[in-house]
JSON list of C-alpha atoms in Angstrom, two decimals:
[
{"chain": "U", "resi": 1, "resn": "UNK", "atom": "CA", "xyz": [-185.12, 78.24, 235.26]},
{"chain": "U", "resi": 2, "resn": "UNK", "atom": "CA", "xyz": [-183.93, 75.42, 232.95]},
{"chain": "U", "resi": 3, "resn": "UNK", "atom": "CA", "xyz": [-184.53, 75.61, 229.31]},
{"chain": "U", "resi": 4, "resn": "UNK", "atom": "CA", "xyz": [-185.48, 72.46, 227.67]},
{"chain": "U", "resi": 5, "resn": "UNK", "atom": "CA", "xyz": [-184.94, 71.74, 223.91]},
{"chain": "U", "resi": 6, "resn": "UNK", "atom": "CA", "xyz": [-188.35, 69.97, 222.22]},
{"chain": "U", "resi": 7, "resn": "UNK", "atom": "CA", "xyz": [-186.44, 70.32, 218.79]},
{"chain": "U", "resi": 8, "resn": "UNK", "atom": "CA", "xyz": [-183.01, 68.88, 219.79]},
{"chain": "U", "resi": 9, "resn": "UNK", "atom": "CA", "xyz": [-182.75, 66.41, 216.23]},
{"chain": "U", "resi": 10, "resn": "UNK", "atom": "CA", "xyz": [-180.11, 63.81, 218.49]},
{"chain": "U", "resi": 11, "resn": "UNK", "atom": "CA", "xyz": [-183.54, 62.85, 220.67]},
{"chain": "U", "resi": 12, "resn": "UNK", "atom": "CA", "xyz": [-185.28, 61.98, 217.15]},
{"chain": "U", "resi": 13, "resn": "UNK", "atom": "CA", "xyz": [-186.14, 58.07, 216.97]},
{"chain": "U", "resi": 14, "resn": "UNK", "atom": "CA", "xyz": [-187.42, 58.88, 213.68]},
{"chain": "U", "resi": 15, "resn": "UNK", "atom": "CA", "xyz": [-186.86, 55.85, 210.95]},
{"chain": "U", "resi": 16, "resn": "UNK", "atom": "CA", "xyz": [-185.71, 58.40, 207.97]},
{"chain": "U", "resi": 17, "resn": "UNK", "atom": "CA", "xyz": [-183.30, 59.60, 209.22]},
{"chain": "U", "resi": 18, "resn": "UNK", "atom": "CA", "xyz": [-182.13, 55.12, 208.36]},
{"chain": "U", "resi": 19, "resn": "UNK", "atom": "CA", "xyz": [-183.00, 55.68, 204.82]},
{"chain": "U", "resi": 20, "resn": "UNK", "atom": "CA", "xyz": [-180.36, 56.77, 202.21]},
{"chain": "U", "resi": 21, "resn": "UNK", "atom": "CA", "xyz": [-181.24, 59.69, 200.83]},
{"chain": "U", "resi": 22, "resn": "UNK", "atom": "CA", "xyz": [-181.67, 60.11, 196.73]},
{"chain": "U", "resi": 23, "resn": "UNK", "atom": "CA", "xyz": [-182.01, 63.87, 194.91]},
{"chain": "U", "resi": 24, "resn": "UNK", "atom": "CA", "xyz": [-185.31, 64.97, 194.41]},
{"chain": "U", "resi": 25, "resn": "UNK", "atom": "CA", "xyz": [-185.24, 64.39, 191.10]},
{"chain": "U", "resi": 26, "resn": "UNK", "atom": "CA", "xyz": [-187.65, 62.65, 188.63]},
{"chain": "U", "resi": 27, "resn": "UNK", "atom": "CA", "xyz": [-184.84, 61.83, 186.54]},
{"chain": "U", "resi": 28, "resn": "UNK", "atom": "CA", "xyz": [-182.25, 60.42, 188.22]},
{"chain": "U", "resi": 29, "resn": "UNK", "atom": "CA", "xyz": [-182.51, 56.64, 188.59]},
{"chain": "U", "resi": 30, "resn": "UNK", "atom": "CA", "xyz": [-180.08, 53.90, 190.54]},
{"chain": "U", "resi": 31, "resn": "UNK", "atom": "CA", "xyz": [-179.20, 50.55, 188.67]},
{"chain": "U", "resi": 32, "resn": "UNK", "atom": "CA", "xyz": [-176.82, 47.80, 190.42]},
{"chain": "U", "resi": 33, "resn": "UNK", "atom": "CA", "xyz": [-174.49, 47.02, 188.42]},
{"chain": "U", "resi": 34, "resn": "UNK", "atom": "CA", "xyz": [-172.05, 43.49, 189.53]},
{"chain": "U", "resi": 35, "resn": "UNK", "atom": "CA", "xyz": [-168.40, 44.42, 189.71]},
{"chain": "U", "resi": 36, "resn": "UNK", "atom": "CA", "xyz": [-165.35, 42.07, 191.21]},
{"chain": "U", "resi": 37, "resn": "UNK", "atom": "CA", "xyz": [-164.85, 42.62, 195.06]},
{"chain": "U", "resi": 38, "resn": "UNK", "atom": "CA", "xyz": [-161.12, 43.28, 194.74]},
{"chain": "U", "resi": 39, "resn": "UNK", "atom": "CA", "xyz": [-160.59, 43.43, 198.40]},
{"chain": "U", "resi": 40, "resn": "UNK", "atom": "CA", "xyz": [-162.37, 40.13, 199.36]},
{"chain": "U", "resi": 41, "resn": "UNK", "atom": "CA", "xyz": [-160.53, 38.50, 196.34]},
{"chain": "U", "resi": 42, "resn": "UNK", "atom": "CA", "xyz": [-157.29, 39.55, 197.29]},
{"chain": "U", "resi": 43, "resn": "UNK", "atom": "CA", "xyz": [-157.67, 39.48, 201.26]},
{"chain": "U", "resi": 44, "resn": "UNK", "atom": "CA", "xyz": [-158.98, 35.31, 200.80]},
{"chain": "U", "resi": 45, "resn": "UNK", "atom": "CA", "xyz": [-156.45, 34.35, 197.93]},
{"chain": "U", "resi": 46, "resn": "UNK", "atom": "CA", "xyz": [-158.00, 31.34, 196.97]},
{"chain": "U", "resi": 47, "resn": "UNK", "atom": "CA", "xyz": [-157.87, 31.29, 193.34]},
{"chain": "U", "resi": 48, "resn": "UNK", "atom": "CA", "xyz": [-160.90, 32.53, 193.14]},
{"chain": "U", "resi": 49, "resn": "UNK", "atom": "CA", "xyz": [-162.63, 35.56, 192.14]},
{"chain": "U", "resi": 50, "resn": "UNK", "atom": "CA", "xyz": [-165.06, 37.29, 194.27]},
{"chain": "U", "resi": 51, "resn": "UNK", "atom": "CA", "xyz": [-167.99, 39.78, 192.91]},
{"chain": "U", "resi": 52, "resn": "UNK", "atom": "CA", "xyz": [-170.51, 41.85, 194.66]},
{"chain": "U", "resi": 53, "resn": "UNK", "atom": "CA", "xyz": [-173.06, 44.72, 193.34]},
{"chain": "U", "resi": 54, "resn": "UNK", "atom": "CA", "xyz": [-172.47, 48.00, 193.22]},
{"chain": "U", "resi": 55, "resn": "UNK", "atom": "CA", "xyz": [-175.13, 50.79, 192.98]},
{"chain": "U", "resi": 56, "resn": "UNK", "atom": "CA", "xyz": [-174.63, 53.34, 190.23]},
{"chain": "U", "resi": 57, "resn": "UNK", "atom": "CA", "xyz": [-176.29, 56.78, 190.30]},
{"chain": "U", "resi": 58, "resn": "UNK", "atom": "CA", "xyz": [-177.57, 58.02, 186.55]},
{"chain": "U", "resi": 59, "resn": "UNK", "atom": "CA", "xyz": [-178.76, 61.51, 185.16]},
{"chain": "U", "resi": 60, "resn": "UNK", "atom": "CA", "xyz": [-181.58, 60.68, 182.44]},
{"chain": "U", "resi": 61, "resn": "UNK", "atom": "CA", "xyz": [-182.21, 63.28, 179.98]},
{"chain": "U", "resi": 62, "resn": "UNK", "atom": "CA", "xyz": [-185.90, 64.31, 179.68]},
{"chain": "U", "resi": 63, "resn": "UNK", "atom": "CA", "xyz": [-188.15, 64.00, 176.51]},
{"chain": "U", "resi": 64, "resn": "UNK", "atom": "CA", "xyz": [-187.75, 65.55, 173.09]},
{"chain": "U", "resi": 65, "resn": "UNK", "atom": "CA", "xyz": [-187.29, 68.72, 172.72]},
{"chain": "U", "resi": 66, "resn": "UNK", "atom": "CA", "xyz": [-185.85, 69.21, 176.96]},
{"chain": "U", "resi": 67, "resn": "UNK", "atom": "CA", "xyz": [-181.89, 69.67, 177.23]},
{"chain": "U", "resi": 68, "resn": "UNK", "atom": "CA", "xyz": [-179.56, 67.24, 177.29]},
{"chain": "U", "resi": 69, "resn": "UNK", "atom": "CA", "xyz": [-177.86, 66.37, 181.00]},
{"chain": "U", "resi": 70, "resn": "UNK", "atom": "CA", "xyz": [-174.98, 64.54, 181.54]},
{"chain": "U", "resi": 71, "resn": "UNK", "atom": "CA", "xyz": [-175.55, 61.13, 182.81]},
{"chain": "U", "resi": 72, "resn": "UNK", "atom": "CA", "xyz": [-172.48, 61.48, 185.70]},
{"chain": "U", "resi": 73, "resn": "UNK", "atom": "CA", "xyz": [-173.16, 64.73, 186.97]},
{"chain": "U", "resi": 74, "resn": "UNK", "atom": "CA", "xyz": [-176.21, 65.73, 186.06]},
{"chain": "U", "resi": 75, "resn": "UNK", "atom": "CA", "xyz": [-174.89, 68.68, 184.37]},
{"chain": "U", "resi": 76, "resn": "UNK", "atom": "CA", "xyz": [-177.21, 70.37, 181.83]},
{"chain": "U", "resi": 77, "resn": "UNK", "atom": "CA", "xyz": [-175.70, 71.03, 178.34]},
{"chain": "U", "resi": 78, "resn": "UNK", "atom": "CA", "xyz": [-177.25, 73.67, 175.69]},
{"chain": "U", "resi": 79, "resn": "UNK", "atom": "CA", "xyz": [-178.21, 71.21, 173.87]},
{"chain": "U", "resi": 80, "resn": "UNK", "atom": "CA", "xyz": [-181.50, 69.52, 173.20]},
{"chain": "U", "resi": 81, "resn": "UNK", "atom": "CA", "xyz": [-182.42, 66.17, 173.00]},
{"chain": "U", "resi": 82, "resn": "UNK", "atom": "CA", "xyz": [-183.84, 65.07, 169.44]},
{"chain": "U", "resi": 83, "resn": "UNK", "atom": "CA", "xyz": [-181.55, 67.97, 167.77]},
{"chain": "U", "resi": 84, "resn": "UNK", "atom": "CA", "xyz": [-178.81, 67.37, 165.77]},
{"chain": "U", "resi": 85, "resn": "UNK", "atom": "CA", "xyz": [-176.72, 68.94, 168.93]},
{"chain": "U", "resi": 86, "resn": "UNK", "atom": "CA", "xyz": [-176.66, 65.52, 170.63]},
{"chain": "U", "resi": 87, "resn": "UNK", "atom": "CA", "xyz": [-174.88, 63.86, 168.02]},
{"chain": "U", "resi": 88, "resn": "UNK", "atom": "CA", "xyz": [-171.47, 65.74, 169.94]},
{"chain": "U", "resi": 89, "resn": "UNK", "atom": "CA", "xyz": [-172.05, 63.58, 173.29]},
{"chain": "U", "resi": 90, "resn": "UNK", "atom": "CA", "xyz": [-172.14, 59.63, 173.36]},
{"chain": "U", "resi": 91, "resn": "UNK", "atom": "CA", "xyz": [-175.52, 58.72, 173.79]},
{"chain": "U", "resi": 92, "resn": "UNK", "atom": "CA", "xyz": [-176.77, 55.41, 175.53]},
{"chain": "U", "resi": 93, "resn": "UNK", "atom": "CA", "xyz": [-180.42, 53.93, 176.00]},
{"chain": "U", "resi": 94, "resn": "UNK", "atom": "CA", "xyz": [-181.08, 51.74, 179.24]},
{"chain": "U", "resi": 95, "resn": "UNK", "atom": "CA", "xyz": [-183.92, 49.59, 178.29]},
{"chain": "U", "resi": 96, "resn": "UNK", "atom": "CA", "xyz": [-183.34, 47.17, 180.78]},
{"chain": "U", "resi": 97, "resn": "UNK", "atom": "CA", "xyz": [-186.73, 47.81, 182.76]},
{"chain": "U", "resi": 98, "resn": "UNK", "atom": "CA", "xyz": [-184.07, 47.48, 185.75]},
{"chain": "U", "resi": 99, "resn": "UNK", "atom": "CA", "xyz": [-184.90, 51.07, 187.13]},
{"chain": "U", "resi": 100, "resn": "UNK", "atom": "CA", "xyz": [-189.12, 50.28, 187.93]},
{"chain": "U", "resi": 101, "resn": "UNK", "atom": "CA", "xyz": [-190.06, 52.19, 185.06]},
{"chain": "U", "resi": 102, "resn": "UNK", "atom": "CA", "xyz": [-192.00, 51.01, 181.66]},
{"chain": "U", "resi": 103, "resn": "UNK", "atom": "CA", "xyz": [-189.74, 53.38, 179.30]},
{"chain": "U", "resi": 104, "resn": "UNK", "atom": "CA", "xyz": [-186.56, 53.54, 178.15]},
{"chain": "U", "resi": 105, "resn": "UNK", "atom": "CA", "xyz": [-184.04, 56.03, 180.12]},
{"chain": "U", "resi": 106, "resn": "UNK", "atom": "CA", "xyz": [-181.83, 58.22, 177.88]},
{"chain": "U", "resi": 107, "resn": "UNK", "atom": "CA", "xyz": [-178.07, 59.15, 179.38]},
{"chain": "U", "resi": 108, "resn": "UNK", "atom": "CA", "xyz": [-175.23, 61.23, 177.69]},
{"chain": "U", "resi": 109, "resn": "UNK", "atom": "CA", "xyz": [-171.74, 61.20, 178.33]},
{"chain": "U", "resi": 110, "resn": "UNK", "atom": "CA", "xyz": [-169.03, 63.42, 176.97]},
{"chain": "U", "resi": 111, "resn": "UNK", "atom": "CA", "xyz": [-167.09, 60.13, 175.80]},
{"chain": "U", "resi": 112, "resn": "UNK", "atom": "CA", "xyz": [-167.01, 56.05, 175.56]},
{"chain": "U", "resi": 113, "resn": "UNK", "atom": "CA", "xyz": [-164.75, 56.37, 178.31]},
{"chain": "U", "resi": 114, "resn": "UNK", "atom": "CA", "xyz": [-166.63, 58.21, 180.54]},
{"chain": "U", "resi": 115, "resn": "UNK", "atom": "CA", "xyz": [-169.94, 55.72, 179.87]},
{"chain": "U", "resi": 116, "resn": "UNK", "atom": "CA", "xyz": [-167.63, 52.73, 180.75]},
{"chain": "U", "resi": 117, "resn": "UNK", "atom": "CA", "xyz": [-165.84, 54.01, 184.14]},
{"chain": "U", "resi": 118, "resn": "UNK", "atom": "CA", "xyz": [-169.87, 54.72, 185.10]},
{"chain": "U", "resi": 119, "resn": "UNK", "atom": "CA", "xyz": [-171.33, 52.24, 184.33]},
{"chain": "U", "resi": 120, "resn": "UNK", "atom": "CA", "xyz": [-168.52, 49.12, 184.84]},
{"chain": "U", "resi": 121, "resn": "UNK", "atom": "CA", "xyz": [-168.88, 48.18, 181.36]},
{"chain": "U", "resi": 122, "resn": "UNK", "atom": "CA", "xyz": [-166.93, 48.10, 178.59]},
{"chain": "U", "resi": 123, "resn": "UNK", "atom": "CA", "xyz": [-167.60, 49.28, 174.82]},
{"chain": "U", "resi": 124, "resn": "UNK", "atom": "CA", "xyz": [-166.23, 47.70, 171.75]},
{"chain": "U", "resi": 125, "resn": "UNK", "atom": "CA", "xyz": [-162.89, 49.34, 170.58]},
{"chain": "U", "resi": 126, "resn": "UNK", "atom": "CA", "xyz": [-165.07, 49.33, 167.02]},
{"chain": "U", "resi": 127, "resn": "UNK", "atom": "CA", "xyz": [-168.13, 50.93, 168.50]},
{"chain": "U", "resi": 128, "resn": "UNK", "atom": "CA", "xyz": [-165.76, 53.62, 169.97]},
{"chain": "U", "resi": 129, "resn": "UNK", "atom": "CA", "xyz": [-163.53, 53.94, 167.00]},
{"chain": "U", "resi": 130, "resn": "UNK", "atom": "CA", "xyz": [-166.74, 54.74, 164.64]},
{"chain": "U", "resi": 131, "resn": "UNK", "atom": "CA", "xyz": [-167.99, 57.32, 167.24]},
{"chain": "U", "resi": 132, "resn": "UNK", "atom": "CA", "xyz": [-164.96, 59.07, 167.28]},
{"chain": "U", "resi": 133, "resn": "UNK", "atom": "CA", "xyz": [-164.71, 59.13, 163.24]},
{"chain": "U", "resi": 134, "resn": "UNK", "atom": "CA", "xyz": [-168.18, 61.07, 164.01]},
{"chain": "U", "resi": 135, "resn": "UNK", "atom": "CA", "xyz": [-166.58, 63.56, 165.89]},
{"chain": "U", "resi": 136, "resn": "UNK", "atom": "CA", "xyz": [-164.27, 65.17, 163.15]}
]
């Protein structure tokens, strides 16, 4: 007698399985961020210089008084947010409204450097110079 497989997920038509899947998690957020296409750029050589937008995945931290995460990984330090703690970790508000929300999203990173290789940016050798002077 042949067995026949109901379950079998290959026949599925279903229209999630389409859908890029984010982490169930209230906090994190996706931005788009514009970046240069190196590859079109240097594949047309035209003199010209080609962009396109890339998504970026971010960890907020929660309210006062939650711990900190890390903005990258979504690590979570010992640390709470609102304590003098945070003060060790480079801090960064996005108050953008570009994420669909009506508050501001708080994100820590470990260093300037790590903030600008996330989030394409770059932060002012001053800005990073004083936050280092912090650190000591």
């Amino acid at each position: 007698m042949p067995y026949i497989d109901y379950a079998n997920d290959a026949a599925s038509t279903s229209s999630d399985n389409k859908k890029p899947k984010l982490p169930l998690d209230k906090n994190f957020h996706r931005v788009y961020r514009t970046v240069v296409d190196e590859k079109k750029t240097t594949k047309l050589d035209d003199g010209k210089v080609y962009y396109k937008k890339a998504a970026v995945g971010i960890y907020g931290s929660g309210p006062i008084g939650t711990r900190i995460r890390n903005a990258v990984t979504g690590t979570r330090y010992n640390y709470l947010v609102g304590s003098a703690d945070e003060d060790f970790l480079y801090s960064v508000a996005l108050c953008t409204g570009e994420n669909g929300l009506k508050h501001s999203v708080s994100m820590f990173y470990d260093s300037p450097e790590q903030y600008e290789n996330h989030m394409k940016t770059e932060v002012d050798a001053d800005w990073k110079a004083q936050w280092r002077a912090q650190q000591v």
